[in-house]
Tab-separated table of N, CA and C and ligand atoms in Angstrom:
chain	number	residue	atom	x	y	z
A	1212	MET	N	108.704	107.029	110.981
A	1212	MET	CA	108.263	106.377	112.218
A	1212	MET	C	108.540	104.870	112.121
A	1213	ALA	N	109.192	104.346	113.134
A	1213	ALA	CA	109.462	102.907	113.133
A	1213	ALA	C	108.342	102.186	113.868
A	1214	HIS	N	107.885	101.109	113.297
A	1214	HIS	CA	106.788	100.370	113.918
A	1214	HIS	C	107.268	99.059	114.523
A	1215	HIS	N	108.554	98.961	114.665
A	1215	HIS	CA	109.126	97.762	115.243
A	1215	HIS	C	108.833	97.771	116.739
A	1216	GLN	N	108.199	96.713	117.229
A	1216	GLN	CA	107.946	96.629	118.667
A	1216	GLN	C	109.046	95.794	119.296
A	1217	GLU	N	109.352	96.129	120.552
A	1217	GLU	CA	110.475	95.477	121.229
A	1217	GLU	C	110.385	93.956	121.164
A	1218	GLN	N	109.160	93.426	121.314
A	1218	GLN	CA	109.027	91.976	121.393
A	1218	GLN	C	109.092	91.313	120.015
A	1219	ASP	N	109.087	92.119	118.949
A	1219	ASP	CA	109.089	91.534	117.607
A	1219	ASP	C	110.492	91.181	117.160
A	1220	ASN	N	110.654	89.932	116.760
A	1220	ASN	CA	111.904	89.535	116.136
A	1220	ASN	C	111.549	89.096	114.718
A	1221	VAL	N	112.075	89.834	113.757
A	1221	VAL	CA	111.693	89.580	112.365
A	1221	VAL	C	112.950	89.284	111.546
A	1222	VAL	N	112.945	88.107	110.931
A	1222	VAL	CA	114.084	87.686	110.108
A	1222	VAL	C	113.552	87.331	108.726
A	1223	LEU	N	114.245	87.758	107.693
A	1223	LEU	CA	113.860	87.363	106.335
A	1223	LEU	C	114.965	86.517	105.723
A	1224	LEU	N	114.605	85.326	105.261
A	1224	LEU	CA	115.545	84.526	104.476
A	1224	LEU	C	115.382	84.985	103.034
A	1225	ASP	N	116.471	85.525	102.507
A	1225	ASP	CA	116.425	86.293	101.259
A	1225	ASP	C	117.432	85.707	100.262
A	1226	PHE	N	117.222	86.056	99.007
A	1226	PHE	CA	118.228	85.836	97.961
A	1226	PHE	C	118.100	87.096	97.118
A	1227	TRP	N	119.094	87.969	97.169
A	1227	TRP	CA	118.883	89.356	96.735
A	1227	TRP	C	118.313	89.519	95.322
A	1228	PRO	N	118.625	88.660	94.321
A	1228	PRO	CA	118.032	88.916	92.996
A	1228	PRO	C	116.564	88.485	92.882
A	1229	SER	N	116.008	87.872	93.908
A	1229	SER	CA	114.675	87.268	93.777
A	1229	SER	C	113.550	88.300	93.803
A	1230	SER	N	112.712	88.265	92.766
A	1230	SER	CA	111.532	89.140	92.730
A	1230	SER	C	110.520	88.751	93.798
A	1231	PHE	N	110.500	87.457	94.139
A	1231	PHE	CA	109.563	87.003	95.180
A	1231	PHE	C	109.967	87.590	96.539
A	1232	ALA	N	111.266	87.606	96.799
A	1232	ALA	CA	111.743	88.197	98.054
A	1232	ALA	C	111.567	89.717	98.016
A	1233	MET	N	111.728	90.314	96.825
A	1233	MET	CA	111.631	91.768	96.718
A	1233	MET	C	110.259	92.272	97.132
A	1234	ARG	N	109.189	91.536	96.767
A	1234	ARG	CA	107.862	92.043	97.152
A	1234	ARG	C	107.678	92.012	98.667
A	1235	VAL	N	108.341	91.077	99.330
A	1235	VAL	CA	108.291	91.035	100.798
A	1235	VAL	C	109.081	92.214	101.379
A	1236	LYS	N	110.251	92.500	100.784
A	1236	LYS	CA	111.062	93.624	101.275
A	1236	LYS	C	110.341	94.950	101.054
A	1237	ILE	N	109.614	95.065	99.939
A	1237	ILE	CA	108.829	96.286	99.687
A	1237	ILE	C	107.762	96.444	100.777
A	1238	ALA	N	107.063	95.346	101.086
A	1238	ALA	CA	106.006	95.409	102.109
A	1238	ALA	C	106.592	95.791	103.471
A	1239	LEU	N	107.718	95.193	103.844
A	1239	LEU	CA	108.349	95.510	105.133
A	1239	LEU	C	108.790	96.972	105.166
A	1240	ALA	N	109.314	97.462	104.039
A	1240	ALA	CA	109.765	98.856	103.976
A	1240	ALA	C	108.576	99.804	104.091
A	1241	GLU	N	107.481	99.497	103.386
A	1241	GLU	CA	106.276	100.341	103.450
A	1241	GLU	C	105.758	100.442	104.873
A	1242	LYS	N	105.841	99.345	105.591
A	1242	LYS	CA	105.323	99.315	106.965
A	1242	LYS	C	106.334	99.834	107.980
A	1243	GLY	N	107.580	100.023	107.548
A	1243	GLY	CA	108.613	100.498	108.460
A	1243	GLY	C	109.023	99.477	109.502
A	1244	ILE	N	109.061	98.212	109.125
A	1244	ILE	CA	109.401	97.137	110.062
A	1244	ILE	C	110.912	96.876	110.018
A	1245	ALA	N	111.518	96.889	111.183
A	1245	ALA	CA	112.950	96.549	111.263
A	1245	ALA	C	113.094	95.033	111.209
A	1246	TYR	N	114.038	94.558	110.434
A	1246	TYR	CA	114.211	93.108	110.328
A	1246	TYR	C	115.651	92.773	109.969
A	1247	GLU	N	115.978	91.539	110.215
A	1247	GLU	CA	117.306	91.056	109.844
A	1247	GLU	C	117.168	90.279	108.547
A	1248	CYS	N	118.008	90.618	107.587
A	1248	CYS	CA	117.928	89.975	106.283
A	1248	CYS	C	119.085	88.993	106.158
A	1249	LYS	N	118.764	87.701	105.969
A	1249	LYS	CA	119.823	86.695	105.821
A	1249	LYS	C	119.840	86.190	104.386
A	1250	GLN	N	120.990	86.334	103.752
A	1250	GLN	CA	121.116	85.874	102.367
A	1250	GLN	C	121.298	84.354	102.340
A	1251	GLU	N	120.568	83.714	101.451
A	1251	GLU	CA	120.714	82.264	101.268
A	1251	GLU	C	121.551	81.985	100.026
A	1252	ASN	N	122.275	80.884	100.087
A	1252	ASN	CA	122.917	80.354	98.891
A	1252	ASN	C	122.039	79.190	98.430
A	1253	LEU	N	121.358	79.371	97.304
A	1253	LEU	CA	120.362	78.381	96.887
A	1253	LEU	C	120.999	77.079	96.395
A	1254	GLN	N	122.316	77.133	96.164
A	1254	GLN	CA	123.038	75.900	95.810
A	1254	GLN	C	123.441	75.119	97.065
A	1255	ALA	N	123.445	75.807	98.183
A	1255	ALA	CA	123.811	75.166	99.465
A	1255	ALA	C	122.931	75.807	100.537
A	1256	LYS	N	121.685	75.326	100.607
A	1256	LYS	CA	120.694	75.962	101.473
A	1256	LYS	C	121.047	75.756	102.942
A	1257	SER	N	120.763	76.780	103.740
A	1257	SER	CA	121.090	76.694	105.166
A	1257	SER	C	120.145	75.725	105.866
A	1258	SER	N	120.576	75.199	107.014
A	1258	SER	CA	119.688	74.311	107.757
A	1258	SER	C	118.489	75.099	108.277
A	1259	LEU	N	118.676	76.412	108.493
A	1259	LEU	CA	117.549	77.258	108.927
A	1259	LEU	C	116.459	77.276	107.849
A	1260	LEU	N	116.863	77.458	106.577
A	1260	LEU	CA	115.875	77.459	105.483
A	1260	LEU	C	115.160	76.107	105.387
A	1261	LEU	N	115.926	75.025	105.465
A	1261	LEU	CA	115.320	73.692	105.337
A	1261	LEU	C	114.378	73.395	106.507
A	1262	GLU	N	114.724	73.953	107.670
A	1262	GLU	CA	113.882	73.747	108.852
A	1262	GLU	C	112.613	74.600	108.762
A	1263	LYS	N	112.756	75.842	108.264
A	1263	LYS	CA	111.622	76.770	108.286
A	1263	LYS	C	110.708	76.623	107.076
A	1264	ASN	N	111.224	76.104	105.973
A	1264	ASN	CA	110.370	75.867	104.801
A	1264	ASN	C	110.627	74.453	104.272
A	1265	PRO	N	110.260	73.439	105.081
A	1265	PRO	CA	110.561	72.055	104.683
A	1265	PRO	C	109.746	71.611	103.469
A	1266	VAL	N	108.631	72.271	103.194
A	1266	VAL	CA	107.763	71.841	102.089
A	1266	VAL	C	108.375	72.246	100.744
A	1267	HIS	N	108.654	73.533	100.579
A	1267	HIS	CA	109.154	73.997	99.272
A	1267	HIS	C	110.665	74.240	99.241
A	1268	LYS	N	111.255	74.446	100.440
A	1268	LYS	CA	112.699	74.713	100.533
A	1268	LYS	C	113.098	75.917	99.686
A	1269	LYS	N	112.211	76.938	99.665
A	1269	LYS	CA	112.466	78.135	98.854
A	1269	LYS	C	112.461	79.378	99.710
A	1270	ILE	N	113.211	80.379	99.243
A	1270	ILE	CA	113.078	81.709	99.824
A	1270	ILE	C	111.984	82.425	99.013
A	1271	PRO	N	111.356	83.457	99.505
A	1271	PRO	CA	111.547	84.050	100.825
A	1271	PRO	C	110.813	83.293	101.927
A	1272	VAL	N	111.392	83.347	103.128
A	1272	VAL	CA	110.698	82.906	104.340
A	1272	VAL	C	110.806	84.045	105.340
A	1273	LEU	N	109.680	84.430	105.913
A	1273	LEU	CA	109.683	85.412	106.988
A	1273	LEU	C	109.590	84.635	108.294
A	1274	ILE	N	110.457	84.958	109.228
A	1274	ILE	CA	110.406	84.288	110.533
A	1274	ILE	C	110.067	85.351	111.566
A	1275	HIS	N	108.850	85.280	112.076
A	1275	HIS	CA	108.366	86.295	113.022
A	1275	HIS	C	108.294	85.650	114.403
A	1276	ASN	N	109.133	86.129	115.304
A	1276	ASN	CA	109.232	85.552	116.657
A	1276	ASN	C	109.359	84.026	116.594
A	1277	GLY	N	110.202	83.565	115.681
A	1277	GLY	CA	110.499	82.134	115.583
A	1277	GLY	C	109.561	81.358	114.675
A	1278	LYS	N	108.408	81.976	114.326
A	1278	LYS	CA	107.438	81.223	113.513
A	1278	LYS	C	107.585	81.557	112.030
A	1279	PRO	N	107.718	80.526	111.186
A	1279	PRO	CA	107.935	80.779	109.763
A	1279	PRO	C	106.642	81.047	108.993
A	1280	ILE	N	106.727	81.947	108.026
A	1280	ILE	CA	105.634	82.177	107.079
A	1280	ILE	C	106.265	82.044	105.696
A	1281	CYS	N	105.667	81.193	104.842
A	1281	CYS	CA	106.246	80.897	103.525
A	1281	CYS	C	105.316	81.363	102.421
A	1282	GLU	N	105.863	81.458	101.216
A	1282	GLU	CA	105.187	81.877	99.984
A	1282	GLU	C	104.975	83.395	100.016
A	1283	SER	N	105.613	84.064	99.036
A	1283	SER	CA	105.731	85.524	99.100
A	1283	SER	C	104.405	86.274	99.231
A	1284	LEU	N	103.378	85.897	98.461
A	1284	LEU	CA	102.113	86.648	98.564
A	1284	LEU	C	101.439	86.383	99.907
A	1285	ASN	N	101.585	85.174	100.384
A	1285	ASN	CA	101.082	84.827	101.709
A	1285	ASN	C	101.804	85.647	102.783
A	1286	ILE	N	103.106	85.838	102.578
A	1286	ILE	CA	103.888	86.628	103.534
A	1286	ILE	C	103.421	88.083	103.514
A	1287	VAL	N	103.201	88.628	102.304
A	1287	VAL	CA	102.754	90.028	102.209
A	1287	VAL	C	101.415	90.197	102.929
A	1288	GLN	N	100.515	89.236	102.777
A	1288	GLN	CA	99.229	89.321	103.484
A	1288	GLN	C	99.426	89.241	104.990
A	1289	TYR	N	100.336	88.366	105.412
A	1289	TYR	CA	100.619	88.246	106.850
A	1289	TYR	C	101.140	89.571	107.400
A	1290	ILE	N	102.073	90.180	106.667
A	1290	ILE	CA	102.637	91.473	107.091
A	1290	ILE	C	101.514	92.508	107.202
A	1291	ASP	N	100.629	92.508	106.209
A	1291	ASP	CA	99.547	93.493	106.176
A	1291	ASP	C	98.589	93.312	107.358
A	1292	GLU	N	98.353	92.068	107.749
A	1292	GLU	CA	97.424	91.804	108.849
A	1292	GLU	C	98.087	92.006	110.211
A	1293	THR	N	99.404	91.781	110.272
A	1293	THR	CA	100.105	91.863	111.552
A	1293	THR	C	100.417	93.309	111.919
A	1294	TRP	N	100.856	94.080	110.929
A	1294	TRP	CA	101.147	95.501	111.142
A	1294	TRP	C	100.137	96.249	110.279
A	1295	ASN	N	98.994	96.558	110.850
A	1295	ASN	CA	97.874	96.951	109.978
A	1295	ASN	C	97.781	98.442	109.685
A	1296	HIS	N	98.832	99.207	110.046
A	1296	HIS	CA	98.871	100.601	109.576
A	1296	HIS	C	99.286	100.589	108.101
A	1297	GLU	N	99.032	101.654	107.387
A	1297	GLU	CA	99.375	101.740	105.953
A	1297	GLU	C	98.953	100.484	105.200
A	1298	PRO	N	97.645	100.176	105.190
A	1298	PRO	CA	97.222	98.904	104.588
A	1298	PRO	C	97.623	98.755	103.124
A	1299	LEU	N	98.042	97.555	102.788
A	1299	LEU	CA	98.394	97.233	101.400
A	1299	LEU	C	97.166	96.718	100.659
A	1300	LEU	N	96.349	95.925	101.359
A	1300	LEU	CA	95.068	95.481	100.797
A	1300	LEU	C	93.983	96.362	101.404
A	1301	PRO	N	93.035	96.870	100.581
A	1301	PRO	CA	92.011	97.781	101.112
A	1301	PRO	C	91.175	97.108	102.210
A	1302	PRO	N	91.281	97.575	103.457
A	1302	PRO	CA	90.696	96.845	104.583
A	1302	PRO	C	89.178	96.774	104.552
A	1303	SER	N	88.525	97.770	103.919
A	1303	SER	CA	87.063	97.794	104.041
A	1303	SER	C	86.363	97.381	102.760
A	1304	ASP	N	87.116	96.825	101.811
A	1304	ASP	CA	86.481	96.550	100.525
A	1304	ASP	C	86.851	95.150	100.013
A	1305	PRO	N	86.023	94.159	100.316
A	1305	PRO	CA	86.337	92.777	99.915
A	1305	PRO	C	86.505	92.628	98.411
A	1306	TYR	N	85.741	93.405	97.617
A	1306	TYR	CA	85.870	93.289	96.167
A	1306	TYR	C	87.254	93.773	95.715
A	1307	GLN	N	87.656	94.941	96.203
A	1307	GLN	CA	88.981	95.459	95.827
A	1307	GLN	C	90.087	94.511	96.294
A	1308	ARG	N	89.892	93.927	97.465
A	1308	ARG	CA	90.889	92.949	97.943
A	1308	ARG	C	90.957	91.748	97.007
A	1309	SER	N	89.799	91.288	96.574
A	1309	SER	CA	89.785	90.120	95.676
A	1309	SER	C	90.503	90.451	94.372
A	1310	GLN	N	90.337	91.704	93.893
A	1310	GLN	CA	90.984	92.091	92.641
A	1310	GLN	C	92.501	92.147	92.803
A	1311	ALA	N	92.945	92.676	93.922
A	1311	ALA	CA	94.395	92.735	94.183
A	1311	ALA	C	94.973	91.326	94.230
A	1312	ARG	N	94.281	90.414	94.919
A	1312	ARG	CA	94.783	89.036	95.005
A	1312	ARG	C	94.750	88.366	93.635
A	1313	PHE	N	93.740	88.691	92.848
A	1313	PHE	CA	93.648	88.137	91.486
A	1313	PHE	C	94.888	88.527	90.677
A	1314	TRP	N	95.251	89.824	90.706
A	1314	TRP	CA	96.381	90.266	89.881
A	1314	TRP	C	97.718	89.797	90.445
A	1315	GLY	N	97.804	89.674	91.744
A	1315	GLY	CA	99.011	89.086	92.344
A	1315	GLY	C	99.195	87.663	91.845
A	1316	ASP	N	98.111	86.920	91.828
A	1316	ASP	CA	98.128	85.540	91.360
A	1316	ASP	C	98.430	85.480	89.856
A	1317	TYR	N	97.846	86.417	89.092
A	1317	TYR	CA	98.099	86.468	87.645
A	1317	TYR	C	99.599	86.653	87.385
A	1318	ILE	N	100.206	87.563	88.116
A	1318	ILE	CA	101.642	87.821	87.948
A	1318	ILE	C	102.435	86.542	88.243
A	1319	ASP	N	102.084	85.874	89.334
A	1319	ASP	CA	102.827	84.658	89.680
A	1319	ASP	C	102.650	83.556	88.652
A	1320	LYS	N	101.433	83.443	88.109
A	1320	LYS	CA	101.184	82.359	87.163
A	1320	LYS	C	101.732	82.662	85.778
A	1321	ASN	N	101.926	83.942	85.440
A	1321	ASN	CA	102.294	84.296	84.074
A	1321	ASN	C	103.650	84.970	83.939
A	1322	VAL	N	103.854	86.091	84.634
A	1322	VAL	CA	105.046	86.908	84.370
A	1322	VAL	C	106.324	86.099	84.596
A	1323	TYR	N	106.401	85.429	85.725
A	1323	TYR	CA	107.644	84.723	86.026
A	1323	TYR	C	107.875	83.554	85.080
A	1324	SER	N	106.831	82.741	84.887
A	1324	SER	CA	107.038	81.541	84.073
A	1324	SER	C	107.317	81.893	82.613
A	1325	ILE	N	106.606	82.901	82.087
A	1325	ILE	CA	106.844	83.274	80.687
A	1325	ILE	C	108.218	83.938	80.543
A	1326	GLY	N	108.558	84.821	81.486
A	1326	GLY	CA	109.864	85.489	81.449
A	1326	GLY	C	110.992	84.466	81.479
A	1327	HIS	N	110.820	83.475	82.314
A	1327	HIS	CA	111.816	82.416	82.457
A	1327	HIS	C	111.994	81.678	81.130
A	1328	LYS	N	110.860	81.420	80.480
A	1328	LYS	CA	110.859	80.734	79.183
A	1328	LYS	C	111.658	81.542	78.152
A	1329	VAL	N	111.428	82.880	78.152
A	1329	VAL	CA	112.123	83.731	77.184
A	1329	VAL	C	113.638	83.629	77.376
A	1330	TRP	N	114.074	83.515	78.633
A	1330	TRP	CA	115.513	83.532	78.904
A	1330	TRP	C	116.178	82.178	78.826
A	1331	THR	N	115.411	81.115	78.940
A	1331	THR	CA	116.067	79.811	79.042
A	1331	THR	C	115.955	78.955	77.788
A	1332	VAL	N	115.106	79.356	76.839
A	1332	VAL	CA	115.022	78.565	75.603
A	1332	VAL	C	115.456	79.426	74.408
A	1333	LYS	N	115.637	78.774	73.294
A	1333	LYS	CA	116.076	79.487	72.087
A	1333	LYS	C	115.117	79.200	70.930
A	1334	GLY	N	115.306	79.903	69.824
A	1334	GLY	CA	114.589	79.598	68.584
A	1334	GLY	C	113.104	79.887	68.642
A	1335	LYS	N	112.333	78.969	68.046
A	1335	LYS	CA	110.908	79.171	67.870
A	1335	LYS	C	110.183	79.318	69.209
A	1336	GLU	N	110.605	78.481	70.132
A	1336	GLU	CA	109.966	78.490	71.452
A	1336	GLU	C	110.185	79.837	72.154
A	1337	GLN	N	111.407	80.383	71.948
A	1337	GLN	CA	111.707	81.673	72.552
A	1337	GLN	C	110.845	82.765	71.912
A	1338	GLU	N	110.684	82.687	70.586
A	1338	GLU	CA	109.848	83.681	69.885
A	1338	GLU	C	108.414	83.629	70.407
A	1339	GLU	N	107.912	82.417	70.612
A	1339	GLU	CA	106.563	82.263	71.180
A	1339	GLU	C	106.503	82.870	72.578
A	1340	GLY	N	107.545	82.619	73.348
A	1340	GLY	CA	107.638	83.162	74.703
A	1340	GLY	C	107.592	84.679	74.684
A	1341	LYS	N	108.338	85.275	73.737
A	1341	LYS	CA	108.355	86.747	73.635
A	1341	LYS	C	106.955	87.286	73.378
A	1342	LYS	N	106.230	86.617	72.451
A	1342	LYS	CA	104.857	87.047	72.130
A	1342	LYS	C	103.967	86.962	73.365
A	1343	GLU	N	104.075	85.833	74.044
A	1343	GLU	CA	103.257	85.639	75.251
A	1343	GLU	C	103.594	86.691	76.311
A	1344	PHE	N	104.894	87.006	76.402
A	1344	PHE	CA	105.332	87.967	77.420
A	1344	PHE	C	104.755	89.353	77.125
A	1345	ILE	N	104.771	89.729	75.840
A	1345	ILE	CA	104.224	91.036	75.454
A	1345	ILE	C	102.720	91.075	75.737
A	1346	GLU	N	102.017	89.979	75.423
A	1346	GLU	CA	100.575	89.905	75.720
A	1346	GLU	C	100.316	90.097	77.212
A	1347	CYS	N	101.144	89.449	77.987
A	1347	CYS	CA	101.002	89.496	79.438
A	1347	CYS	C	101.241	90.923	79.957
A	1348	LEU	N	102.280	91.585	79.422
A	1348	LEU	CA	102.557	92.966	79.854
A	1348	LEU	C	101.437	93.904	79.418
A	1349	LYS	N	100.881	93.649	78.205
A	1349	LYS	CA	99.763	94.483	77.735
A	1349	LYS	C	98.568	94.326	78.665
A	1350	ARG	N	98.331	93.105	79.070
A	1350	ARG	CA	97.227	92.811	79.987
A	1350	ARG	C	97.409	93.606	81.291
A	1351	LEU	N	98.643	93.604	81.793
A	1351	LEU	CA	98.922	94.329	83.041
A	1351	LEU	C	98.808	95.841	82.828
A	1352	GLU	N	99.299	96.324	81.669
A	1352	GLU	CA	99.171	97.756	81.335
A	1352	GLU	C	97.711	98.154	81.294
A	1353	GLY	N	96.886	97.278	80.693
A	1353	GLY	CA	95.456	97.542	80.589
A	1353	GLY	C	94.814	97.669	81.958
A	1354	GLU	N	95.217	96.797	82.859
A	1354	GLU	CA	94.681	96.832	84.223
A	1354	GLU	C	95.155	98.084	84.963
A	1355	LEU	N	96.405	98.440	84.749
A	1355	LEU	CA	96.959	99.626	85.419
A	1355	LEU	C	96.265	100.885	84.924
A	1356	GLY	N	95.991	100.943	83.614
A	1356	GLY	CA	95.322	102.108	83.030
A	1356	GLY	C	96.052	103.386	83.376
A	1357	GLU	N	95.317	104.393	83.818
A	1357	GLU	CA	95.923	105.682	84.154
A	1357	GLU	C	96.279	105.781	85.633
A	1358	LYS	N	96.042	104.695	86.362
A	1358	LYS	CA	96.304	104.746	87.803
A	1358	LYS	C	97.812	104.772	88.072
A	1359	ALA	N	98.180	105.336	89.223
A	1359	ALA	CA	99.600	105.381	89.588
A	1359	ALA	C	100.104	103.982	89.963
A	1360	TYR	N	99.232	103.212	90.616
A	1360	TYR	CA	99.598	101.868	91.067
A	1360	TYR	C	98.438	100.924	90.779
A	1361	PHE	N	98.711	99.629	90.782
A	1361	PHE	CA	97.617	98.660	90.729
A	1361	PHE	C	96.768	98.908	91.962
A	1362	GLY	N	95.471	99.040	91.774
A	1362	GLY	CA	94.620	99.269	92.941
A	1362	GLY	C	94.435	100.735	93.280
A	1363	GLY	N	95.134	101.666	92.638
A	1363	GLY	CA	94.804	103.067	92.890
A	1363	GLY	C	95.963	104.019	93.043
A	1364	GLU	N	95.800	104.934	93.994
A	1364	GLU	CA	96.731	106.059	94.138
A	1364	GLU	C	97.970	105.693	94.942
A	1365	LYS	N	97.845	104.605	95.704
A	1365	LYS	CA	98.915	104.243	96.637
A	1365	LYS	C	99.489	102.880	96.283
A	1366	LEU	N	100.743	102.687	96.587
A	1366	LEU	CA	101.326	101.365	96.416
A	1366	LEU	C	100.594	100.381	97.323
A	1367	GLY	N	100.326	99.200	96.792
A	1367	GLY	CA	99.566	98.227	97.562
A	1367	GLY	C	100.143	96.835	97.457
A	1368	TYR	N	99.242	95.871	97.398
A	1368	TYR	CA	99.600	94.453	97.423
A	1368	TYR	C	100.293	94.011	96.143
A	1369	VAL	N	99.883	94.593	95.016
A	1369	VAL	CA	100.392	94.115	93.718
A	1369	VAL	C	101.646	94.893	93.338
A	1370	THR	N	102.776	94.218	93.414
A	1370	THR	CA	104.034	94.827	92.975
A	1370	THR	C	104.799	93.772	92.189
A	1371	TRP	N	105.652	94.194	91.319
A	1371	TRP	CA	106.540	93.252	90.658
A	1371	TRP	C	107.824	93.960	90.269
A	1372	THR	N	108.930	93.301	90.382
A	1372	THR	CA	110.195	93.921	90.028
A	1372	THR	C	111.022	92.940	89.214
A	1373	TRP	N	111.731	93.464	88.274
A	1373	TRP	CA	112.769	92.703	87.565
A	1373	TRP	C	114.063	93.393	87.807
A	1374	LEU	N	115.111	92.638	87.866
A	1374	LEU	CA	116.427	93.265	87.976
A	1374	LEU	C	116.992	93.489	86.603
B	2786	LIG	N1	105.950	80.706	94.971
B	2786	LIG	C1	107.146	81.056	95.684
B	2786	LIG	C2	108.320	81.133	94.737
B	2786	LIG	C3	109.636	81.389	95.439
B	2786	LIG	C4	110.834	80.982	94.580
B	2786	LIG	O1	110.698	80.556	93.431
B	2786	LIG	N2	112.035	81.116	95.167
B	2786	LIG	C5	113.247	80.711	94.476
B	2786	LIG	C6	114.229	81.861	94.354
B	2786	LIG	S1	113.580	83.154	93.342
B	2786	LIG	C7	113.950	79.619	95.297
B	2786	LIG	O2	114.050	79.701	96.506
B	2786	LIG	N3	114.451	78.597	94.599
B	2786	LIG	C8	115.201	77.545	95.212
B	2786	LIG	C9	114.795	76.209	94.692
B	2786	LIG	O3	113.812	76.130	93.931
B	2786	LIG	O4	115.445	75.239	95.043
B	2786	LIG	C10	106.924	82.388	96.405
B	2786	LIG	O5	106.076	83.169	95.940
B	2786	LIG	O6	107.540	82.626	97.446
């Protein structure tokens, strides 16, 4: 079932290898939203990107009927509130919602920065990075436990992908 409404114009400024953009694409796919995906060249950013995200000048940016929404987790929440079928955040449980946002934030503060460290430095610092990365993955494994997804039986707000 497509949930695209005639009056909705949805554009995503994307960079295909980006994990931040991927979580937005996962949310749009879960909701069945039709959208136009525009690839950015981050070495030569489009004037559309600079206009729609003048603060950070980063992808992903969702442009819904001309209005920009920036920062991937913020975008996922916007998608969840705008197309509220198949909720990603549990609508009736503020505690569960807080936990999902906590782990989304944990991933942003740890997984990306530590992973980046492992790939961009060498020697002792890289070894430290590897240790930190394993600790971080163990922490996430612990939270996931026996559940199919973070937060339970269904895919929700907390997702992460590496290429
Ligand atoms: N906190 C941002 C991070 C987005 C981000 O780091 N985007 C990168 C690509 S993966 C980017 O656009 N970099 C361009 C730049 O920093 O100039 C989010 O969650 O959306």
